[in-house]
Protein backbone atom coordinates (compact mmCIF):
# COMPACT_ATOMS: atom_id res chain seq x y z
CA UNK A 1 0.00 0.00 0.00
CA UNK A 2 1.39 3.40 -0.94
CA UNK A 3 2.03 6.08 1.67
CA UNK A 4 -0.58 8.41 0.14
CA UNK A 5 -3.17 5.59 0.21
CA UNK A 6 -2.36 4.86 3.88
CA UNK A 7 -2.75 8.54 4.79
CA UNK A 8 -6.04 8.68 2.91
CA UNK A 9 -7.40 5.69 4.82
CA UNK A 10 -6.27 7.19 8.12
CA UNK A 11 -8.03 10.46 7.30
CA UNK A 12 -11.20 8.59 6.41
CA UNK A 13 -11.24 6.61 9.65
CA UNK A 14 -10.75 9.58 11.97
CA UNK A 15 -13.34 11.56 13.95
CA UNK A 16 -16.09 13.13 11.88
CA UNK A 17 -17.66 16.42 13.02
CA UNK A 18 -21.08 17.54 11.78
CA UNK A 19 -23.17 20.59 12.70
CA UNK A 20 -22.15 23.22 15.24
CA UNK A 21 -19.14 21.28 16.62
CA UNK A 22 -15.75 22.01 15.04
CA UNK A 23 -12.44 20.45 16.03
CA UNK A 24 -9.93 22.88 17.54
CA UNK A 25 -7.11 20.76 18.98
CA UNK A 26 -6.16 17.22 19.89
CA UNK A 27 -3.53 16.16 22.40
CA UNK A 28 -2.29 12.58 22.83
CA UNK A 29 -1.18 11.52 26.30
CA UNK A 30 0.53 8.31 27.33
CA UNK A 31 -2.21 6.70 29.42
CA UNK A 32 -5.93 5.99 29.12
CA UNK A 33 -7.96 8.94 30.40
CA UNK A 34 -11.06 8.79 32.58
CA UNK A 35 -11.99 12.37 33.53
CA UNK A 36 -11.47 16.02 32.64
CA UNK A 37 -12.32 19.41 34.13
CA UNK A 38 -11.81 23.02 33.05
CA UNK A 39 -10.78 25.75 35.48
CA UNK A 40 -13.39 28.37 36.35
CA UNK A 41 -11.85 30.90 33.98
CA UNK A 42 -11.47 28.31 31.21
CA UNK A 43 -7.73 28.89 30.82
CA UNK A 44 -6.67 25.41 31.89
CA UNK A 45 -7.95 21.86 31.56
CA UNK A 46 -7.04 19.08 33.99
CA UNK A 47 -7.28 15.43 32.91
CA UNK A 48 -6.98 12.30 35.05
CA UNK A 49 -5.59 8.97 33.88
CA UNK A 50 -5.81 5.30 34.80
CA UNK A 51 -2.21 5.30 36.07
CA UNK A 52 -3.02 7.95 38.70
CA UNK A 53 -1.48 10.92 36.90
CA UNK A 54 -3.12 14.33 36.56
CA UNK A 55 -2.03 16.51 33.64
CA UNK A 56 -2.75 20.19 33.11
CA UNK A 57 -3.20 21.56 29.58
CA UNK A 58 -3.70 25.04 28.20
CA UNK A 59 -7.24 25.14 26.85
CA UNK A 60 -6.57 27.48 23.92
CA UNK A 61 -3.78 25.34 22.44
CA UNK A 62 -4.06 21.89 24.08
CA UNK A 63 -0.41 22.31 25.09
CA UNK A 64 0.64 20.10 27.99
CA UNK A 65 1.93 22.34 30.77
CA UNK A 66 2.87 19.76 33.41
CA UNK A 67 1.81 16.64 35.26
CA UNK A 68 1.43 16.63 39.03
CA UNK A 69 4.05 14.69 41.01
CA UNK A 70 3.09 11.03 41.50
CA UNK A 71 1.12 10.49 44.70
CA UNK A 72 -1.26 7.62 43.91
CA UNK A 73 -0.84 4.98 41.22
CA UNK A 74 -4.50 3.94 41.08
CA UNK A 75 -6.89 5.52 38.53
CA UNK A 76 -8.15 9.10 38.86
CA UNK A 77 -11.94 8.96 38.75
CA UNK A 78 -13.03 12.57 39.38
CA UNK A 79 -11.74 16.15 39.33
CA UNK A 80 -13.21 19.36 40.73
CA UNK A 81 -11.70 22.84 40.92
CA UNK A 82 -12.10 24.57 44.29
CA UNK A 83 -14.02 27.80 44.78
CA UNK A 84 -13.28 30.58 42.25
CA UNK A 85 -11.72 33.22 44.49
CA UNK A 86 -8.21 34.65 44.56
CA UNK A 87 -6.93 32.44 47.37
CA UNK A 88 -7.93 29.11 45.84
CA UNK A 89 -8.58 29.78 42.17
CA UNK A 90 -6.28 27.03 40.90
CA UNK A 91 -6.78 24.42 43.59
CA UNK A 92 -7.95 21.06 42.40
CA UNK A 93 -9.60 18.15 44.22
CA UNK A 94 -8.53 14.81 42.75
CA UNK A 95 -10.39 11.59 43.59
CA UNK A 96 -8.75 8.17 43.23
CA UNK A 97 -10.05 4.61 43.18
CA UNK A 98 -7.80 4.05 46.20
CA UNK A 99 -10.27 6.01 48.36
CA UNK A 100 -8.13 9.14 48.58
CA UNK A 101 -9.14 12.66 47.59
CA UNK A 102 -6.15 14.98 47.35
CA UNK A 103 -6.31 18.80 47.17
CA UNK A 104 -3.56 20.24 44.97
CA UNK A 105 -2.23 23.77 44.65
CA UNK A 106 -1.61 23.93 40.90
CA UNK A 107 0.48 27.09 41.16
CA UNK A 108 3.00 25.43 43.47
CA UNK A 109 2.32 21.93 42.11
CA UNK A 110 2.10 20.71 45.67
CA UNK A 111 -0.49 18.70 47.65
CA UNK A 112 -2.34 20.65 50.34
CA UNK A 113 -4.25 17.95 52.18
CA UNK A 114 -5.86 14.58 51.70
CA UNK A 115 -9.17 12.98 52.59
CA UNK A 116 -9.05 9.27 53.32
CA UNK A 117 -12.54 8.11 52.42
CA UNK A 118 -11.83 4.44 53.05
CA UNK A 119 -13.59 2.98 49.98
CA UNK A 120 -13.25 3.42 46.21
CA UNK A 121 -14.16 6.95 45.11
CA UNK A 122 -16.08 7.31 41.83
CA UNK A 123 -17.36 10.90 41.83
CA UNK A 124 -17.38 14.17 43.77
CA UNK A 125 -18.85 17.66 43.73
CA UNK A 126 -18.86 20.96 45.64
CA UNK A 127 -22.05 22.76 46.60
CA UNK A 128 -22.79 26.21 45.19
CA UNK A 129 -21.01 27.96 48.10
CA UNK A 130 -18.06 25.54 48.18
CA UNK A 131 -18.77 24.82 51.85
CA UNK A 132 -19.73 21.16 51.35
CA UNK A 133 -18.04 18.41 49.38
CA UNK A 134 -19.86 15.21 48.39
CA UNK A 135 -18.09 11.98 47.50
CA UNK A 136 -19.84 9.01 45.82
CA UNK A 137 -18.38 5.57 46.43
CA UNK A 138 -18.33 1.99 45.28
CA UNK A 139 -20.28 0.72 48.32
CA UNK A 140 -23.34 2.78 47.43
CA UNK A 141 -22.49 5.33 50.08
CA UNK A 142 -22.19 9.10 49.75
CA UNK A 143 -19.95 10.95 52.20
CA UNK A 144 -20.46 14.66 52.88
CA UNK A 145 -17.48 16.70 54.09
CA UNK A 146 -17.17 20.28 55.24
CA UNK A 147 -14.49 22.29 53.47
CA UNK A 148 -11.81 24.08 55.44
CA UNK A 149 -12.45 27.80 55.77
CA UNK A 150 -8.72 28.50 56.21
CA UNK A 151 -7.49 27.00 52.95
CA UNK A 152 -4.40 29.23 52.88
CA UNK A 153 -3.02 27.86 56.16
CA UNK A 154 -4.37 24.32 55.87
CA UNK A 155 -1.83 21.49 55.64
CA UNK A 156 -1.88 17.79 54.89
CA UNK A 157 -2.03 17.10 58.66
CA UNK A 158 -4.90 19.52 59.27
CA UNK A 159 -7.26 18.38 62.05
CA UNK A 160 -9.76 21.16 61.45
CA UNK A 161 -13.30 19.92 62.23
CA UNK A 162 -14.34 21.22 58.84
CA UNK A 163 -12.36 18.36 57.31
CA UNK A 164 -14.23 15.71 59.24
CA UNK A 165 -17.09 13.79 57.70
CA UNK A 166 -20.46 15.42 58.45
CA UNK A 167 -23.06 13.00 57.09
CA UNK A 168 -22.80 9.55 55.55
CA UNK A 169 -25.57 8.47 53.20
CA UNK A 170 -25.00 4.72 53.14
CA UNK A 171 -27.29 1.99 51.95
CA UNK A 172 -24.96 -0.60 50.46
CA UNK A 173 -25.62 -4.28 50.00
CA UNK A 174 -25.49 -5.11 53.68
CA UNK A 175 -28.01 -2.37 54.57
CA UNK A 176 -30.41 -2.57 51.64
CA UNK A 177 -33.29 -3.86 53.80
CA UNK A 178 -33.12 -1.14 56.46
CA UNK A 179 -31.67 2.05 54.95
CA UNK A 180 -32.96 4.04 51.96
CA UNK A 181 -30.28 4.90 49.44
CA UNK A 182 -28.15 3.37 46.70
CA UNK A 183 -27.48 -0.36 46.74
CA UNK A 184 -24.70 -0.31 44.16
CA UNK A 185 -21.92 1.95 42.91
CA UNK A 186 -22.58 5.68 42.81
CA UNK A 187 -21.16 7.21 39.63
CA UNK A 188 -22.39 10.78 39.85
CA UNK A 189 -23.25 13.36 42.51
CA UNK A 190 -24.37 16.83 41.48
CA UNK A 191 -25.24 19.73 43.76
CA UNK A 192 -28.04 22.10 42.87
CA UNK A 193 -26.65 25.33 41.31
CA UNK A 194 -28.65 27.55 43.72
CA UNK A 195 -29.70 25.44 46.72
CA UNK A 196 -26.85 25.07 49.21
CA UNK A 197 -27.84 21.69 50.68
CA UNK A 198 -29.65 19.95 47.80
CA UNK A 199 -27.94 17.43 45.54
CA UNK A 200 -28.80 14.45 43.37
CA UNK A 201 -27.00 11.15 42.85
CA UNK A 202 -27.24 8.16 40.52
CA UNK A 203 -25.45 4.95 39.61
CA UNK A 204 -25.79 1.31 38.69
CA UNK A 205 -28.95 0.61 40.70
CA UNK A 206 -31.25 2.44 38.21
CA UNK A 207 -32.18 5.06 40.81
CA UNK A 208 -31.80 8.84 41.11
CA UNK A 209 -31.90 10.02 44.71
CA UNK A 210 -32.62 13.63 45.75
CA UNK A 211 -30.89 14.58 49.01
CA UNK A 212 -30.60 17.27 51.62
CA UNK A 213 -27.00 16.95 52.77
CA UNK A 214 -28.01 17.54 56.39
CA UNK A 215 -30.08 14.32 56.39
CA UNK A 216 -29.01 10.69 56.17
CA UNK A 217 -31.91 9.52 53.97
CA UNK A 218 -33.06 10.80 50.56
CA UNK A 219 -35.90 13.28 50.19
CA UNK A 220 -37.26 11.28 47.26
CA UNK A 221 -36.20 8.66 44.76
CA UNK A 222 -36.79 8.38 41.01
CA UNK A 223 -36.41 5.05 39.23
CA UNK A 224 -35.44 4.37 35.65
CA UNK A 225 -31.99 5.88 34.94
CA UNK A 226 -29.00 3.54 34.54
CA UNK A 227 -26.08 5.94 35.05
CA UNK A 228 -22.53 4.66 34.49
CA UNK A 229 -20.57 7.91 34.54
CA UNK A 230 -20.91 11.62 35.23
CA UNK A 231 -24.30 11.58 33.53
CA UNK A 232 -26.53 13.81 35.67
CA UNK A 233 -26.97 17.59 35.65
CA UNK A 234 -29.39 20.40 36.45
CA UNK A 235 -30.79 22.42 33.55
CA UNK A 236 -29.49 26.00 34.03
CA UNK A 237 -32.55 27.45 32.28
CA UNK A 238 -34.90 25.63 34.66
CA UNK A 239 -33.02 24.50 37.75
CA UNK A 240 -36.00 22.42 38.87
CA UNK A 241 -35.24 20.01 36.03
CA UNK A 242 -32.64 17.25 36.22
CA UNK A 243 -31.35 15.63 33.03
CA UNK A 244 -29.98 12.09 33.23
CA UNK A 245 -27.99 10.08 30.70
CA UNK A 246 -28.16 6.27 30.76
CA UNK A 247 -25.79 3.68 29.33
CA UNK A 248 -28.31 1.70 27.28
CA UNK A 249 -29.87 1.54 23.83
CA UNK A 250 -33.27 3.13 24.58
CA UNK A 251 -34.48 6.02 26.74
CA UNK A 252 -30.93 7.28 27.01
CA UNK A 253 -31.89 10.83 28.03
CA UNK A 254 -34.59 11.56 30.58
CA UNK A 255 -35.78 14.79 32.21
CA UNK A 256 -37.32 14.98 35.69
CA UNK A 257 -38.58 17.65 38.05
CA UNK A 258 -36.43 16.94 41.10
CA UNK A 259 -39.03 18.47 43.47
CA UNK A 260 -41.71 15.95 42.56
CA UNK A 261 -39.90 13.08 40.89
CA UNK A 262 -42.47 13.05 38.11
CA UNK A 263 -42.04 10.55 35.23
CA UNK A 264 -39.70 11.63 32.44
CA UNK A 265 -41.04 14.40 30.25
CA UNK A 266 -38.85 13.49 27.31
CA UNK A 267 -36.55 10.75 26.14
CA UNK A 268 -34.30 10.10 23.20
CA UNK A 269 -33.48 6.77 21.60
CA UNK A 270 -31.55 8.23 18.65
CA UNK A 271 -30.47 11.79 18.06
CA UNK A 272 -31.52 13.43 14.80
CA UNK A 273 -29.13 15.81 13.10
CA UNK A 274 -30.02 18.63 10.75
CA UNK A 275 -29.15 16.41 7.79
CA UNK A 276 -31.61 13.76 8.92
CA UNK A 277 -29.09 11.11 9.97
CA UNK A 278 -29.36 9.15 13.22
CA UNK A 279 -26.63 8.64 15.80
CA UNK A 280 -27.14 6.23 18.71
CA UNK A 281 -25.22 6.74 21.94
CA UNK A 282 -24.83 4.80 25.17
CA UNK A 283 -24.29 7.76 27.52
CA UNK A 284 -21.40 7.99 29.96
CA UNK A 285 -21.13 11.76 30.40
CA UNK A 286 -23.65 14.61 30.25
CA UNK A 287 -23.54 18.32 30.96
CA UNK A 288 -26.03 21.17 30.47
CA UNK A 289 -24.81 24.47 29.04
CA UNK A 290 -27.46 27.22 28.83
CA UNK A 291 -30.00 25.88 26.28
CA UNK A 292 -27.78 23.02 25.13
CA UNK A 293 -27.01 19.53 26.45
CA UNK A 294 -23.61 17.93 25.85
CA UNK A 295 -23.65 14.14 25.67
CA UNK A 296 -20.75 11.71 25.33
CA UNK A 297 -20.66 7.96 25.25
CA UNK A 298 -19.84 4.71 23.50
CA UNK A 299 -21.39 2.56 20.75
CA UNK A 300 -20.31 4.93 17.99
CA UNK A 301 -17.86 6.70 20.33
CA UNK A 302 -19.60 10.01 19.93
CA UNK A 303 -19.84 13.50 21.36
CA UNK A 304 -23.13 15.31 20.73
CA UNK A 305 -24.77 18.68 21.31
CA UNK A 306 -28.53 18.61 21.75
CA UNK A 307 -31.16 21.33 21.90
CA UNK A 308 -32.13 21.58 25.56
CA UNK A 309 -35.87 21.72 24.80
CA UNK A 310 -36.47 19.42 21.85
CA UNK A 311 -33.48 17.11 22.53
CA UNK A 312 -32.74 17.15 18.80
CA UNK A 313 -29.09 16.97 17.81
CA UNK A 314 -27.46 20.22 16.67
CA UNK A 315 -24.06 18.69 16.03
CA UNK A 316 -22.05 15.58 16.72
CA UNK A 317 -18.65 13.97 16.40
CA UNK A 318 -18.42 10.23 15.74
CA UNK A 319 -15.64 7.66 15.35
CA UNK A 320 -13.56 8.99 18.21
CA UNK A 321 -10.77 6.65 19.41
CA UNK A 322 -12.97 5.25 22.19
CA UNK A 323 -15.95 5.95 24.37
CA UNK A 324 -16.29 9.48 25.77
CA UNK A 325 -16.01 9.03 29.55
CA UNK A 326 -15.94 12.69 30.56
CA UNK A 327 -16.56 16.15 29.11
CA UNK A 328 -16.69 19.79 30.14
CA UNK A 329 -17.07 23.25 28.59
CA UNK A 330 -16.26 26.91 29.03
CA UNK A 331 -17.87 29.92 27.37
CA UNK A 332 -15.44 31.72 25.06
CA UNK A 333 -17.70 34.45 23.66
CA UNK A 334 -21.47 35.08 23.80
CA UNK A 335 -21.74 33.08 20.58
CA UNK A 336 -19.41 30.15 21.17
CA UNK A 337 -18.10 27.76 23.81
CA UNK A 338 -15.10 25.47 24.04
CA UNK A 339 -15.90 21.82 24.72
CA UNK A 340 -13.36 19.29 25.97
CA UNK A 341 -13.71 15.52 26.11
CA UNK A 342 -11.43 12.59 26.89
CA UNK A 343 -11.49 9.36 24.93
CA UNK A 344 -8.84 6.67 24.93
CA UNK A 345 -5.54 8.41 25.63
CA UNK A 346 -6.54 11.58 23.76
CA UNK A 347 -7.93 14.96 24.78
CA UNK A 348 -10.11 16.69 22.18
CA UNK A 349 -11.08 20.36 22.15
CA UNK A 350 -13.99 21.59 20.03
CA UNK A 351 -15.68 24.92 19.43
CA UNK A 352 -19.43 24.89 19.80
CA UNK A 353 -21.53 27.68 18.26
CA UNK A 354 -24.37 28.83 20.52
Coordinates of C-alpha atoms in Angstrom, one line a residue:
X1 CA 0.0 0.0 0.0
X2 CA 1.4 3.4 -0.9
X3 CA 2.0 6.1 1.7
X4 CA -0.6 8.4 0.1
X5 CA -3.2 5.6 0.2
X6 CA -2.4 4.9 3.9
X7 CA -2.8 8.5 4.8
X8 CA -6.0 8.7 2.9
X9 CA -7.4 5.7 4.8
X10 CA -6.3 7.2 8.1
X11 CA -8.0 10.5 7.3
X12 CA -11.2 8.6 6.4
X13 CA -11.2 6.6 9.7
X14 CA -10.8 9.6 12.0
X15 CA -13.3 11.6 14.0
X16 CA -16.1 13.1 11.9
X17 CA -17.7 16.4 13.0
X18 CA -21.1 17.5 11.8
X19 CA -23.2 20.6 12.7
X20 CA -22.1 23.2 15.2
X21 CA -19.1 21.3 16.6
X22 CA -15.7 22.0 15.0
X23 CA -12.4 20.4 16.0
X24 CA -9.9 22.9 17.5
X25 CA -7.1 20.8 19.0
X26 CA -6.2 17.2 19.9
X27 CA -3.5 16.2 22.4
X28 CA -2.3 12.6 22.8
X29 CA -1.2 11.5 26.3
X30 CA 0.5 8.3 27.3
X31 CA -2.2 6.7 29.4
X32 CA -5.9 6.0 29.1
X33 CA -8.0 8.9 30.4
X34 CA -11.1 8.8 32.6
X35 CA -12.0 12.4 33.5
X36 CA -11.5 16.0 32.6
X37 CA -12.3 19.4 34.1
X38 CA -11.8 23.0 33.1
X39 CA -10.8 25.7 35.5
X40 CA -13.4 28.4 36.4
X41 CA -11.9 30.9 34.0
X42 CA -11.5 28.3 31.2
X43 CA -7.7 28.9 30.8
X44 CA -6.7 25.4 31.9
X45 CA -7.9 21.9 31.6
X46 CA -7.0 19.1 34.0
X47 CA -7.3 15.4 32.9
X48 CA -7.0 12.3 35.0
X49 CA -5.6 9.0 33.9
X50 CA -5.8 5.3 34.8
X51 CA -2.2 5.3 36.1
X52 CA -3.0 8.0 38.7
X53 CA -1.5 10.9 36.9
X54 CA -3.1 14.3 36.6
X55 CA -2.0 16.5 33.6
X56 CA -2.8 20.2 33.1
X57 CA -3.2 21.6 29.6
X58 CA -3.7 25.0 28.2
X59 CA -7.2 25.1 26.8
X60 CA -6.6 27.5 23.9
X61 CA -3.8 25.3 22.4
X62 CA -4.1 21.9 24.1
X63 CA -0.4 22.3 25.1
X64 CA 0.6 20.1 28.0
X65 CA 1.9 22.3 30.8
X66 CA 2.9 19.8 33.4
X67 CA 1.8 16.6 35.3
X68 CA 1.4 16.6 39.0
X69 CA 4.1 14.7 41.0
X70 CA 3.1 11.0 41.5
X71 CA 1.1 10.5 44.7
X72 CA -1.3 7.6 43.9
X73 CA -0.8 5.0 41.2
X74 CA -4.5 3.9 41.1
X75 CA -6.9 5.5 38.5
X76 CA -8.1 9.1 38.9
X77 CA -11.9 9.0 38.7
X78 CA -13.0 12.6 39.4
X79 CA -11.7 16.1 39.3
X80 CA -13.2 19.4 40.7
X81 CA -11.7 22.8 40.9
X82 CA -12.1 24.6 44.3
X83 CA -14.0 27.8 44.8
X84 CA -13.3 30.6 42.2
X85 CA -11.7 33.2 44.5
X86 CA -8.2 34.6 44.6
X87 CA -6.9 32.4 47.4
X88 CA -7.9 29.1 45.8
X89 CA -8.6 29.8 42.2
X90 CA -6.3 27.0 40.9
X91 CA -6.8 24.4 43.6
X92 CA -7.9 21.1 42.4
X93 CA -9.6 18.2 44.2
X94 CA -8.5 14.8 42.7
X95 CA -10.4 11.6 43.6
X96 CA -8.8 8.2 43.2
X97 CA -10.1 4.6 43.2
X98 CA -7.8 4.1 46.2
X99 CA -10.3 6.0 48.4
X100 CA -8.1 9.1 48.6
X101 CA -9.1 12.7 47.6
X102 CA -6.2 15.0 47.4
X103 CA -6.3 18.8 47.2
X104 CA -3.6 20.2 45.0
X105 CA -2.2 23.8 44.6
X106 CA -1.6 23.9 40.9
X107 CA 0.5 27.1 41.2
X108 CA 3.0 25.4 43.5
X109 CA 2.3 21.9 42.1
X110 CA 2.1 20.7 45.7
X111 CA -0.5 18.7 47.6
X112 CA -2.3 20.7 50.3
X113 CA -4.2 18.0 52.2
X114 CA -5.9 14.6 51.7
X115 CA -9.2 13.0 52.6
X116 CA -9.0 9.3 53.3
X117 CA -12.5 8.1 52.4
X118 CA -11.8 4.4 53.0
X119 CA -13.6 3.0 50.0
X120 CA -13.3 3.4 46.2
X121 CA -14.2 7.0 45.1
X122 CA -16.1 7.3 41.8
X123 CA -17.4 10.9 41.8
X124 CA -17.4 14.2 43.8
X125 CA -18.8 17.7 43.7
X126 CA -18.9 21.0 45.6
X127 CA -22.0 22.8 46.6
X128 CA -22.8 26.2 45.2
X129 CA -21.0 28.0 48.1
X130 CA -18.1 25.5 48.2
X131 CA -18.8 24.8 51.8
X132 CA -19.7 21.2 51.3
X133 CA -18.0 18.4 49.4
X134 CA -19.9 15.2 48.4
X135 CA -18.1 12.0 47.5
X136 CA -19.8 9.0 45.8
X137 CA -18.4 5.6 46.4
X138 CA -18.3 2.0 45.3
X139 CA -20.3 0.7 48.3
X140 CA -23.3 2.8 47.4
X141 CA -22.5 5.3 50.1
X142 CA -22.2 9.1 49.8
X143 CA -19.9 11.0 52.2
X144 CA -20.5 14.7 52.9
X145 CA -17.5 16.7 54.1
X146 CA -17.2 20.3 55.2
X147 CA -14.5 22.3 53.5
X148 CA -11.8 24.1 55.4
X149 CA -12.4 27.8 55.8
X150 CA -8.7 28.5 56.2
X151 CA -7.5 27.0 52.9
X152 CA -4.4 29.2 52.9
X153 CA -3.0 27.9 56.2
X154 CA -4.4 24.3 55.9
X155 CA -1.8 21.5 55.6
X156 CA -1.9 17.8 54.9
X157 CA -2.0 17.1 58.7
X158 CA -4.9 19.5 59.3
X159 CA -7.3 18.4 62.1
X160 CA -9.8 21.2 61.4
X161 CA -13.3 19.9 62.2
X162 CA -14.3 21.2 58.8
X163 CA -12.4 18.4 57.3
X164 CA -14.2 15.7 59.2
X165 CA -17.1 13.8 57.7
X166 CA -20.5 15.4 58.5
X167 CA -23.1 13.0 57.1
X168 CA -22.8 9.5 55.5
X169 CA -25.6 8.5 53.2
X170 CA -25.0 4.7 53.1
X171 CA -27.3 2.0 51.9
X172 CA -25.0 -0.6 50.5
X173 CA -25.6 -4.3 50.0
X174 CA -25.5 -5.1 53.7
X175 CA -28.0 -2.4 54.6
X176 CA -30.4 -2.6 51.6
X177 CA -33.3 -3.9 53.8
X178 CA -33.1 -1.1 56.5
X179 CA -31.7 2.0 54.9
X180 CA -33.0 4.0 52.0
X181 CA -30.3 4.9 49.4
X182 CA -28.1 3.4 46.7
X183 CA -27.5 -0.4 46.7
X184 CA -24.7 -0.3 44.2
X185 CA -21.9 2.0 42.9
X186 CA -22.6 5.7 42.8
X187 CA -21.2 7.2 39.6
X188 CA -22.4 10.8 39.9
X189 CA -23.3 13.4 42.5
X190 CA -24.4 16.8 41.5
X191 CA -25.2 19.7 43.8
X192 CA -28.0 22.1 42.9
X193 CA -26.6 25.3 41.3
X194 CA -28.7 27.6 43.7
X195 CA -29.7 25.4 46.7
X196 CA -26.8 25.1 49.2
X197 CA -27.8 21.7 50.7
X198 CA -29.7 19.9 47.8
X199 CA -27.9 17.4 45.5
X200 CA -28.8 14.4 43.4
X201 CA -27.0 11.2 42.8
X202 CA -27.2 8.2 40.5
X203 CA -25.5 4.9 39.6
X204 CA -25.8 1.3 38.7
X205 CA -29.0 0.6 40.7
X206 CA -31.2 2.4 38.2
X207 CA -32.2 5.1 40.8
X208 CA -31.8 8.8 41.1
X209 CA -31.9 10.0 44.7
X210 CA -32.6 13.6 45.8
X211 CA -30.9 14.6 49.0
X212 CA -30.6 17.3 51.6
X213 CA -27.0 16.9 52.8
X214 CA -28.0 17.5 56.4
X215 CA -30.1 14.3 56.4
X216 CA -29.0 10.7 56.2
X217 CA -31.9 9.5 54.0
X218 CA -33.1 10.8 50.6
X219 CA -35.9 13.3 50.2
X220 CA -37.3 11.3 47.3
X221 CA -36.2 8.7 44.8
X222 CA -36.8 8.4 41.0
X223 CA -36.4 5.0 39.2
X224 CA -35.4 4.4 35.6
X225 CA -32.0 5.9 34.9
X226 CA -29.0 3.5 34.5
X227 CA -26.1 5.9 35.0
X228 CA -22.5 4.7 34.5
X229 CA -20.6 7.9 34.5
X230 CA -20.9 11.6 35.2
X231 CA -24.3 11.6 33.5
X232 CA -26.5 13.8 35.7
X233 CA -27.0 17.6 35.6
X234 CA -29.4 20.4 36.4
X235 CA -30.8 22.4 33.5
X236 CA -29.5 26.0 34.0
X237 CA -32.6 27.5 32.3
X238 CA -34.9 25.6 34.7
X239 CA -33.0 24.5 37.7
X240 CA -36.0 22.4 38.9
X241 CA -35.2 20.0 36.0
X242 CA -32.6 17.3 36.2
X243 CA -31.3 15.6 33.0
X244 CA -30.0 12.1 33.2
X245 CA -28.0 10.1 30.7
X246 CA -28.2 6.3 30.8
X247 CA -25.8 3.7 29.3
X248 CA -28.3 1.7 27.3
X249 CA -29.9 1.5 23.8
X250 CA -33.3 3.1 24.6
X251 CA -34.5 6.0 26.7
X252 CA -30.9 7.3 27.0
X253 CA -31.9 10.8 28.0
X254 CA -34.6 11.6 30.6
X255 CA -35.8 14.8 32.2
X256 CA -37.3 15.0 35.7
X257 CA -38.6 17.6 38.1
X258 CA -36.4 16.9 41.1
X259 CA -39.0 18.5 43.5
X260 CA -41.7 15.9 42.6
X261 CA -39.9 13.1 40.9
X262 CA -42.5 13.0 38.1
X263 CA -42.0 10.6 35.2
X264 CA -39.7 11.6 32.4
X265 CA -41.0 14.4 30.3
X266 CA -38.8 13.5 27.3
X267 CA -36.6 10.8 26.1
X268 CA -34.3 10.1 23.2
X269 CA -33.5 6.8 21.6
X270 CA -31.6 8.2 18.7
X271 CA -30.5 11.8 18.1
X272 CA -31.5 13.4 14.8
X273 CA -29.1 15.8 13.1
X274 CA -30.0 18.6 10.8
X275 CA -29.2 16.4 7.8
X276 CA -31.6 13.8 8.9
X277 CA -29.1 11.1 10.0
X278 CA -29.4 9.2 13.2
X279 CA -26.6 8.6 15.8
X280 CA -27.1 6.2 18.7
X281 CA -25.2 6.7 21.9
X282 CA -24.8 4.8 25.2
X283 CA -24.3 7.8 27.5
X284 CA -21.4 8.0 30.0
X285 CA -21.1 11.8 30.4
X286 CA -23.6 14.6 30.2
X287 CA -23.5 18.3 31.0
X288 CA -26.0 21.2 30.5
X289 CA -24.8 24.5 29.0
X290 CA -27.5 27.2 28.8
X291 CA -30.0 25.9 26.3
X292 CA -27.8 23.0 25.1
X293 CA -27.0 19.5 26.4
X294 CA -23.6 17.9 25.9
X295 CA -23.6 14.1 25.7
X296 CA -20.8 11.7 25.3
X297 CA -20.7 8.0 25.3
X298 CA -19.8 4.7 23.5
X299 CA -21.4 2.6 20.8
X300 CA -20.3 4.9 18.0
X301 CA -17.9 6.7 20.3
X302 CA -19.6 10.0 19.9
X303 CA -19.8 13.5 21.4
X304 CA -23.1 15.3 20.7
X305 CA -24.8 18.7 21.3
X306 CA -28.5 18.6 21.7
X307 CA -31.2 21.3 21.9
X308 CA -32.1 21.6 25.6
X309 CA -35.9 21.7 24.8
X310 CA -36.5 19.4 21.9
X311 CA -33.5 17.1 22.5
X312 CA -32.7 17.1 18.8
X313 CA -29.1 17.0 17.8
X314 CA -27.5 20.2 16.7
X315 CA -24.1 18.7 16.0
X316 CA -22.0 15.6 16.7
X317 CA -18.6 14.0 16.4
X318 CA -18.4 10.2 15.7
X319 CA -15.6 7.7 15.4
X320 CA -13.6 9.0 18.2
X321 CA -10.8 6.6 19.4
X322 CA -13.0 5.3 22.2
X323 CA -16.0 6.0 24.4
X324 CA -16.3 9.5 25.8
X325 CA -16.0 9.0 29.5
X326 CA -15.9 12.7 30.6
X327 CA -16.6 16.2 29.1
X328 CA -16.7 19.8 30.1
X329 CA -17.1 23.2 28.6
X330 CA -16.3 26.9 29.0
X331 CA -17.9 29.9 27.4
X332 CA -15.4 31.7 25.1
X333 CA -17.7 34.4 23.7
X334 CA -21.5 35.1 23.8
X335 CA -21.7 33.1 20.6
X336 CA -19.4 30.1 21.2
X337 CA -18.1 27.8 23.8
X338 CA -15.1 25.5 24.0
X339 CA -15.9 21.8 24.7
X340 CA -13.4 19.3 26.0
X341 CA -13.7 15.5 26.1
X342 CA -11.4 12.6 26.9
X343 CA -11.5 9.4 24.9
X344 CA -8.8 6.7 24.9
X345 CA -5.5 8.4 25.6
X346 CA -6.5 11.6 23.8
X347 CA -7.9 15.0 24.8
X348 CA -10.1 16.7 22.2
X349 CA -11.1 20.4 22.2
X350 CA -14.0 21.6 20.0
X351 CA -15.7 24.9 19.4
X352 CA -19.4 24.9 19.8
X353 CA -21.5 27.7 18.3
X354 CA -24.4 28.8 20.5

